[in-house]
GROMACS .gro file of C-alpha atoms in nm:
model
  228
    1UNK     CA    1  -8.612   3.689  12.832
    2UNK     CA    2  -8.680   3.339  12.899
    3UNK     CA    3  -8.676   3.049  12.607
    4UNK     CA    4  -8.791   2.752  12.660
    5UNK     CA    5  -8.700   2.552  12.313
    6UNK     CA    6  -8.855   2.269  12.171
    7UNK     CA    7  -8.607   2.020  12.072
    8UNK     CA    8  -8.717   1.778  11.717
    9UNK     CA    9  -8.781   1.975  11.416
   10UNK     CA   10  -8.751   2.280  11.617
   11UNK     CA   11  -8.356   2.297  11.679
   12UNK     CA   12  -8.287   2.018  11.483
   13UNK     CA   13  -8.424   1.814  11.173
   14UNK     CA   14  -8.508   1.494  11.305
   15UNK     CA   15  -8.764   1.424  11.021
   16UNK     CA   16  -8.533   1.490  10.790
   17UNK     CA   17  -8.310   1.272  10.983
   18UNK     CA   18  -8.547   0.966  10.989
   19UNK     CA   19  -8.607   1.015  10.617
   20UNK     CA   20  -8.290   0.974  10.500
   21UNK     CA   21  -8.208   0.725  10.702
   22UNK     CA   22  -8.512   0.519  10.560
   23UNK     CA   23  -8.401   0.563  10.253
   24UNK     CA   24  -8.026   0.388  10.251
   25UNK     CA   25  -8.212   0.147  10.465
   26UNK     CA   26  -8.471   0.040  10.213
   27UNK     CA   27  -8.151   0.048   9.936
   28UNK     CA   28  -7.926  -0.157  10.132
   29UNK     CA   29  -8.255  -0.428  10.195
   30UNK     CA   30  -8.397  -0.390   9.836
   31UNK     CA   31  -8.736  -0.237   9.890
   32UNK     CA   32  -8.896   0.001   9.659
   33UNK     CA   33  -9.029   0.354   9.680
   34UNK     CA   34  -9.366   0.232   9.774
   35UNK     CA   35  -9.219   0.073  10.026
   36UNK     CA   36  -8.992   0.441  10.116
   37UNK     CA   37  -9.288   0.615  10.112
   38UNK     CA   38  -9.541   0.373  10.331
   39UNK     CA   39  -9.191   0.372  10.616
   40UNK     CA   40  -9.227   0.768  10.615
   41UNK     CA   41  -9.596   0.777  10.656
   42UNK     CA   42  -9.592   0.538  10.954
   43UNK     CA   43  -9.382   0.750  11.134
   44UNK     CA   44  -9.606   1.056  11.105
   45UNK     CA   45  -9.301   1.282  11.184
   46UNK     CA   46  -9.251   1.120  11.496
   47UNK     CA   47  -9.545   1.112  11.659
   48UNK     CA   48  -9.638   0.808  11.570
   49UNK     CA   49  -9.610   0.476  11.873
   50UNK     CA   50  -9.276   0.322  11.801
   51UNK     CA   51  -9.429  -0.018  11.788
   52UNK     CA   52  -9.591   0.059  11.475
   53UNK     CA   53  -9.306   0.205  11.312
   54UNK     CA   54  -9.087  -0.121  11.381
   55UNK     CA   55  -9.326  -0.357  11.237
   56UNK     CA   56  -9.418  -0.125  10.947
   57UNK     CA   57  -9.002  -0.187  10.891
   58UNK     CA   58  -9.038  -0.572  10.941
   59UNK     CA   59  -9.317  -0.630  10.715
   60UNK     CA   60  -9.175  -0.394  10.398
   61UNK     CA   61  -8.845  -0.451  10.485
   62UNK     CA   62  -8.863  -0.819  10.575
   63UNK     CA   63  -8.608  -0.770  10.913
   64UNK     CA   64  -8.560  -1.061  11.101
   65UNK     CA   65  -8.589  -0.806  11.435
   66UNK     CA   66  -8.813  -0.825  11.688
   67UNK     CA   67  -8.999  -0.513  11.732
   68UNK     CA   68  -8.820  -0.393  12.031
   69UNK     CA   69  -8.482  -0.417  11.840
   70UNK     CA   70  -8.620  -0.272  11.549
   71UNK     CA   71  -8.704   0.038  11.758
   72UNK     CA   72  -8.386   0.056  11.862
   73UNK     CA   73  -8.237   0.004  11.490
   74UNK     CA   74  -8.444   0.331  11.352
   75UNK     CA   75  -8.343   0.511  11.669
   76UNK     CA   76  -8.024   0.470  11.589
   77UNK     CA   77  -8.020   0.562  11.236
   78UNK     CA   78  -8.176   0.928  11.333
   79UNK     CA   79  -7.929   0.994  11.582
   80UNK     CA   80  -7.682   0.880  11.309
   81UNK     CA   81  -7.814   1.103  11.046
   82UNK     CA   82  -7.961   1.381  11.287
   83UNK     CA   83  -7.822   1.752  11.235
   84UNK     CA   84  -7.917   2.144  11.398
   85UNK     CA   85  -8.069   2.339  11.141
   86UNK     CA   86  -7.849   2.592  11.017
   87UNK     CA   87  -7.743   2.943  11.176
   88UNK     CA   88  -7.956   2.772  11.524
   89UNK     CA   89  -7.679   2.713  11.728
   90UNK     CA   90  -7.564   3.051  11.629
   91UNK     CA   91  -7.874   3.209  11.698
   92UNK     CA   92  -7.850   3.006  12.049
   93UNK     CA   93  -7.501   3.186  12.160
   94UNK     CA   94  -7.672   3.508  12.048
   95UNK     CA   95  -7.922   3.482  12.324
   96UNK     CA   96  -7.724   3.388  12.633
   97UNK     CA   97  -7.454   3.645  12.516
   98UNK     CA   98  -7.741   3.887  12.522
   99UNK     CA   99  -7.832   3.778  12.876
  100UNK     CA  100  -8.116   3.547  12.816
  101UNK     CA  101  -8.213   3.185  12.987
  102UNK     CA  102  -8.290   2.905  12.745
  103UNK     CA  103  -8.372   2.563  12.805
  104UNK     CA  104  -8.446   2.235  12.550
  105UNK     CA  105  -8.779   2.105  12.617
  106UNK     CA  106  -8.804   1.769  12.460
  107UNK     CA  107  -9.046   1.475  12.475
  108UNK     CA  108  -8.901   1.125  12.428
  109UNK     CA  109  -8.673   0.846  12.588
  110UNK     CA  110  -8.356   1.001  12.765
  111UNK     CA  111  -8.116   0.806  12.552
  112UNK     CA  112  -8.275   0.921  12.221
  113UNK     CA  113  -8.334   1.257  12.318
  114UNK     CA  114  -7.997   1.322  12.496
  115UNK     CA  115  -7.789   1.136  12.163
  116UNK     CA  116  -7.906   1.394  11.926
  117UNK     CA  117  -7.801   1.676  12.172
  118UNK     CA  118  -7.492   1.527  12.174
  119UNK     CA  119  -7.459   1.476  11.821
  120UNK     CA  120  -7.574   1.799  11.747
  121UNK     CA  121  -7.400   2.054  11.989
  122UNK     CA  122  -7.674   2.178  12.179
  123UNK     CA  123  -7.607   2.135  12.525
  124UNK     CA  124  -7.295   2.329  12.507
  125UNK     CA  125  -7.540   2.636  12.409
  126UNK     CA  126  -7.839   2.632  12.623
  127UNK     CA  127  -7.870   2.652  13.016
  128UNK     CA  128  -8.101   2.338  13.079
  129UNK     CA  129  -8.231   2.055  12.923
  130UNK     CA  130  -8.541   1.885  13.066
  131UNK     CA  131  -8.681   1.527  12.907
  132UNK     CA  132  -9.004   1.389  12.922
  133UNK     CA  133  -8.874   1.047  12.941
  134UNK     CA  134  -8.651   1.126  13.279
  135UNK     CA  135  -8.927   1.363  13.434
  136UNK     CA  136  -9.271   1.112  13.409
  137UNK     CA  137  -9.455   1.412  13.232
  138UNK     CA  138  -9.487   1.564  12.847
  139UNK     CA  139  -9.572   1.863  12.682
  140UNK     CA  140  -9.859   1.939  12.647
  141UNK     CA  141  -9.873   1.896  12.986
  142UNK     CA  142  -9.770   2.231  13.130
  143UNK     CA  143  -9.577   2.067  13.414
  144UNK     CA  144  -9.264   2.006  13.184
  145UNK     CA  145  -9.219   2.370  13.136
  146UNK     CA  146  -9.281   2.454  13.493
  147UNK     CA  147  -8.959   2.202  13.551
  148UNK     CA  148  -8.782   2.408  13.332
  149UNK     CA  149  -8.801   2.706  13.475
  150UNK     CA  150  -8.734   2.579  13.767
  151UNK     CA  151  -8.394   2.481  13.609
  152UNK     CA  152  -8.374   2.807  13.491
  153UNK     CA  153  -8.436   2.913  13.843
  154UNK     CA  154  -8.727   3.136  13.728
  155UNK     CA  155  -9.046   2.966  13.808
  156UNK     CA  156  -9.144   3.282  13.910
  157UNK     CA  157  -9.098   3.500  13.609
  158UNK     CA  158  -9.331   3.716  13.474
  159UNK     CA  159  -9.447   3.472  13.192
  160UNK     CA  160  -9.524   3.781  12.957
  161UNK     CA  161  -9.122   3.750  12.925
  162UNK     CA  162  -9.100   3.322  12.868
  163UNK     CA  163  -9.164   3.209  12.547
  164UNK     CA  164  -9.244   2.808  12.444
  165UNK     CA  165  -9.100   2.759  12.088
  166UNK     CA  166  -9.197   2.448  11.878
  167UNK     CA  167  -9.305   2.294  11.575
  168UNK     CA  168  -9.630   2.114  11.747
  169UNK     CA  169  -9.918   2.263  11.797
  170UNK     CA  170 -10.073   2.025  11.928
  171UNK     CA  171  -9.773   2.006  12.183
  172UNK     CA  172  -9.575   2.278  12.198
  173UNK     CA  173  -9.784   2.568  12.147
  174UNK     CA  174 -10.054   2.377  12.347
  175UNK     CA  175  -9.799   2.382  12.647
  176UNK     CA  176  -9.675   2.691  12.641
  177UNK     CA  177 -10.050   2.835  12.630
  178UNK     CA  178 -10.139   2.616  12.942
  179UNK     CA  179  -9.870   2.755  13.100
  180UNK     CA  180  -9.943   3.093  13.041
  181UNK     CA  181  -9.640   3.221  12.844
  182UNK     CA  182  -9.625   3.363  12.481
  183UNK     CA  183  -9.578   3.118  12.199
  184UNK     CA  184  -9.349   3.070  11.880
  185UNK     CA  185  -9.508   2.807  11.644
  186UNK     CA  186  -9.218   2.707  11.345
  187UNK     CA  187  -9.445   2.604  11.073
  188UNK     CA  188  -9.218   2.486  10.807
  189UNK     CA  189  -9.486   2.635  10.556
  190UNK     CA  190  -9.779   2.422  10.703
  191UNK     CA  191 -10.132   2.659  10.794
  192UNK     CA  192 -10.218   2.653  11.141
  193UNK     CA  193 -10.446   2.410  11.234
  194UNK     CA  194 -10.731   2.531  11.451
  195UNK     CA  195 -10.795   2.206  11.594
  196UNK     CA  196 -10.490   2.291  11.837
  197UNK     CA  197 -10.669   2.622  11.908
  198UNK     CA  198 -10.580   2.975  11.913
  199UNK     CA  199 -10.323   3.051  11.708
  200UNK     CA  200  -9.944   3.098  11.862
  201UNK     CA  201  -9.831   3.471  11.943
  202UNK     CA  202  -9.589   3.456  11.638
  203UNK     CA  203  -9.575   3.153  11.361
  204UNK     CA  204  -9.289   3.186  11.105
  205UNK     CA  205  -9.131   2.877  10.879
  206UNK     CA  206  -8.830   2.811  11.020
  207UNK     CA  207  -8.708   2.862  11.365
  208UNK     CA  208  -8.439   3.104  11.383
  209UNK     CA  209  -8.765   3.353  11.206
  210UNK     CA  210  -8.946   3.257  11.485
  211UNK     CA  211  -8.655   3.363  11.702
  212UNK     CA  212  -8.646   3.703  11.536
  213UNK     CA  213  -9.014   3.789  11.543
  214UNK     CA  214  -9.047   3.661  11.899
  215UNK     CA  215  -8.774   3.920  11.999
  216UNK     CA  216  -8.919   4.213  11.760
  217UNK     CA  217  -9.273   4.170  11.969
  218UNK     CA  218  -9.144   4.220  12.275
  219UNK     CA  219  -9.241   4.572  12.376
  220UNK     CA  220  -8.928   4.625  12.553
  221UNK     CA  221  -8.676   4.389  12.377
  222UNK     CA  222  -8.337   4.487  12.273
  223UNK     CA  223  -8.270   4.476  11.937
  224UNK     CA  224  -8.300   4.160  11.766
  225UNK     CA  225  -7.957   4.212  11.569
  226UNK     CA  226  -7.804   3.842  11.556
  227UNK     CA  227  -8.104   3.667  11.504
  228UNK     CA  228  -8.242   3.609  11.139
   0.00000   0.00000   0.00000
């Protein structure tokens, strides 16, 4: 089997990450919890433009940045406080050992995107990792998955076999769908929104569930022992 792995919130808790990081950063500047909860809001879990984020800093936070260097100052803090979710990385060794491809599929700036790998341990456990920012395309544009399998050196696999794991539906499960492989939606207890369409093959809360049911509906799969 093919995996092709979303990357923020999917391998590793990057909201998490920015919300902790927020909060020693309003401590060490004196704001309040208003002010904790208004930074968290305006980043919308990441999706949010970057832009917005740094001024929504300046103005609670009163930073004397501009807001290109107060982009770069939250950046920094997530890759600082950034960490894989537990039993992932395990759950990634399980599935090359096993034989199977997998490959990150991330949207964002190289530099970001490429830190928390780093940081994290990833790379070491995963055959390819393909960025938005360095390829001129993002999910949910199927083209970013067809780059991966090229990577992979399977852009002609059966895609009943490749599955598109992520936390967005909007993004992630929208990709995978327009690329014609199965889907793995990791819906840290939120309903599926049907806005983003059809719901995913398998939805579970956390990601290495996902993992598991993903491998226990595939008709012929080995045994998903490993993977919790």
């Amino acid at each position: 089997m093919i995996w092709l792995l979303d990357l923020d919130n999917t391998l590793v808790s990057r909201d998490a990450a920015f919300a902790a990081w927020a909060a020693r950063a309003v401590a060490d500047d004196g704001g309040t919890d208003d002010d904790l909860a208004a930074i968290v809001a305006a980043d919308d879990g990441g999706f949010a433009p970057k832009a917005d984020v740094a001024r929504e800093l300046i103005a609670r936070l009163g930073w004397a940045d501009d807001v290109p260097a107060a982009v770069d100052r939250f950046r920094a803090g997530i890759r600082d406080h950034v960490r894989a979710y537990d039993g992932v990385l395990d759950d990634l060794d399980a599935l090359r050992a096993g034989g199977d491809r997998v490959a990150v599929v991330t949207n964002g700036v190289s530099h970001q995107q490429r830190g928390k790998i780093d940081r994290c341990g990833v790379e070491a456990r995963v055959d390819a990792i393909v960025v938005s920012g360095e390829e001129g395309v993002e999910k949910p544009d199927p083209a970013l998955l067809e780059i991966a399998l090229e990577r992979l050196g399977a852009a002609d696999a059966d895609r009943d076999r490749v599955w598109m794991v992520g936390d967005a539906g909007h993004a992630d499960v929208a990709a995978g769908r327009a690329a014609g492989t199965r889907t793995g939606w990791v819906s840290h207890g939120r309903r599926w929104d049907v806005a983003h369409g059809d719901a995913p093959d398998v939805a579970a809360a956390t990601t290495r569930e996902v993992l598991a049911a993903a491998r226990a509906a595939q008709p012929d799969s080995r045994s998903a022992q490993g993977l919790v």
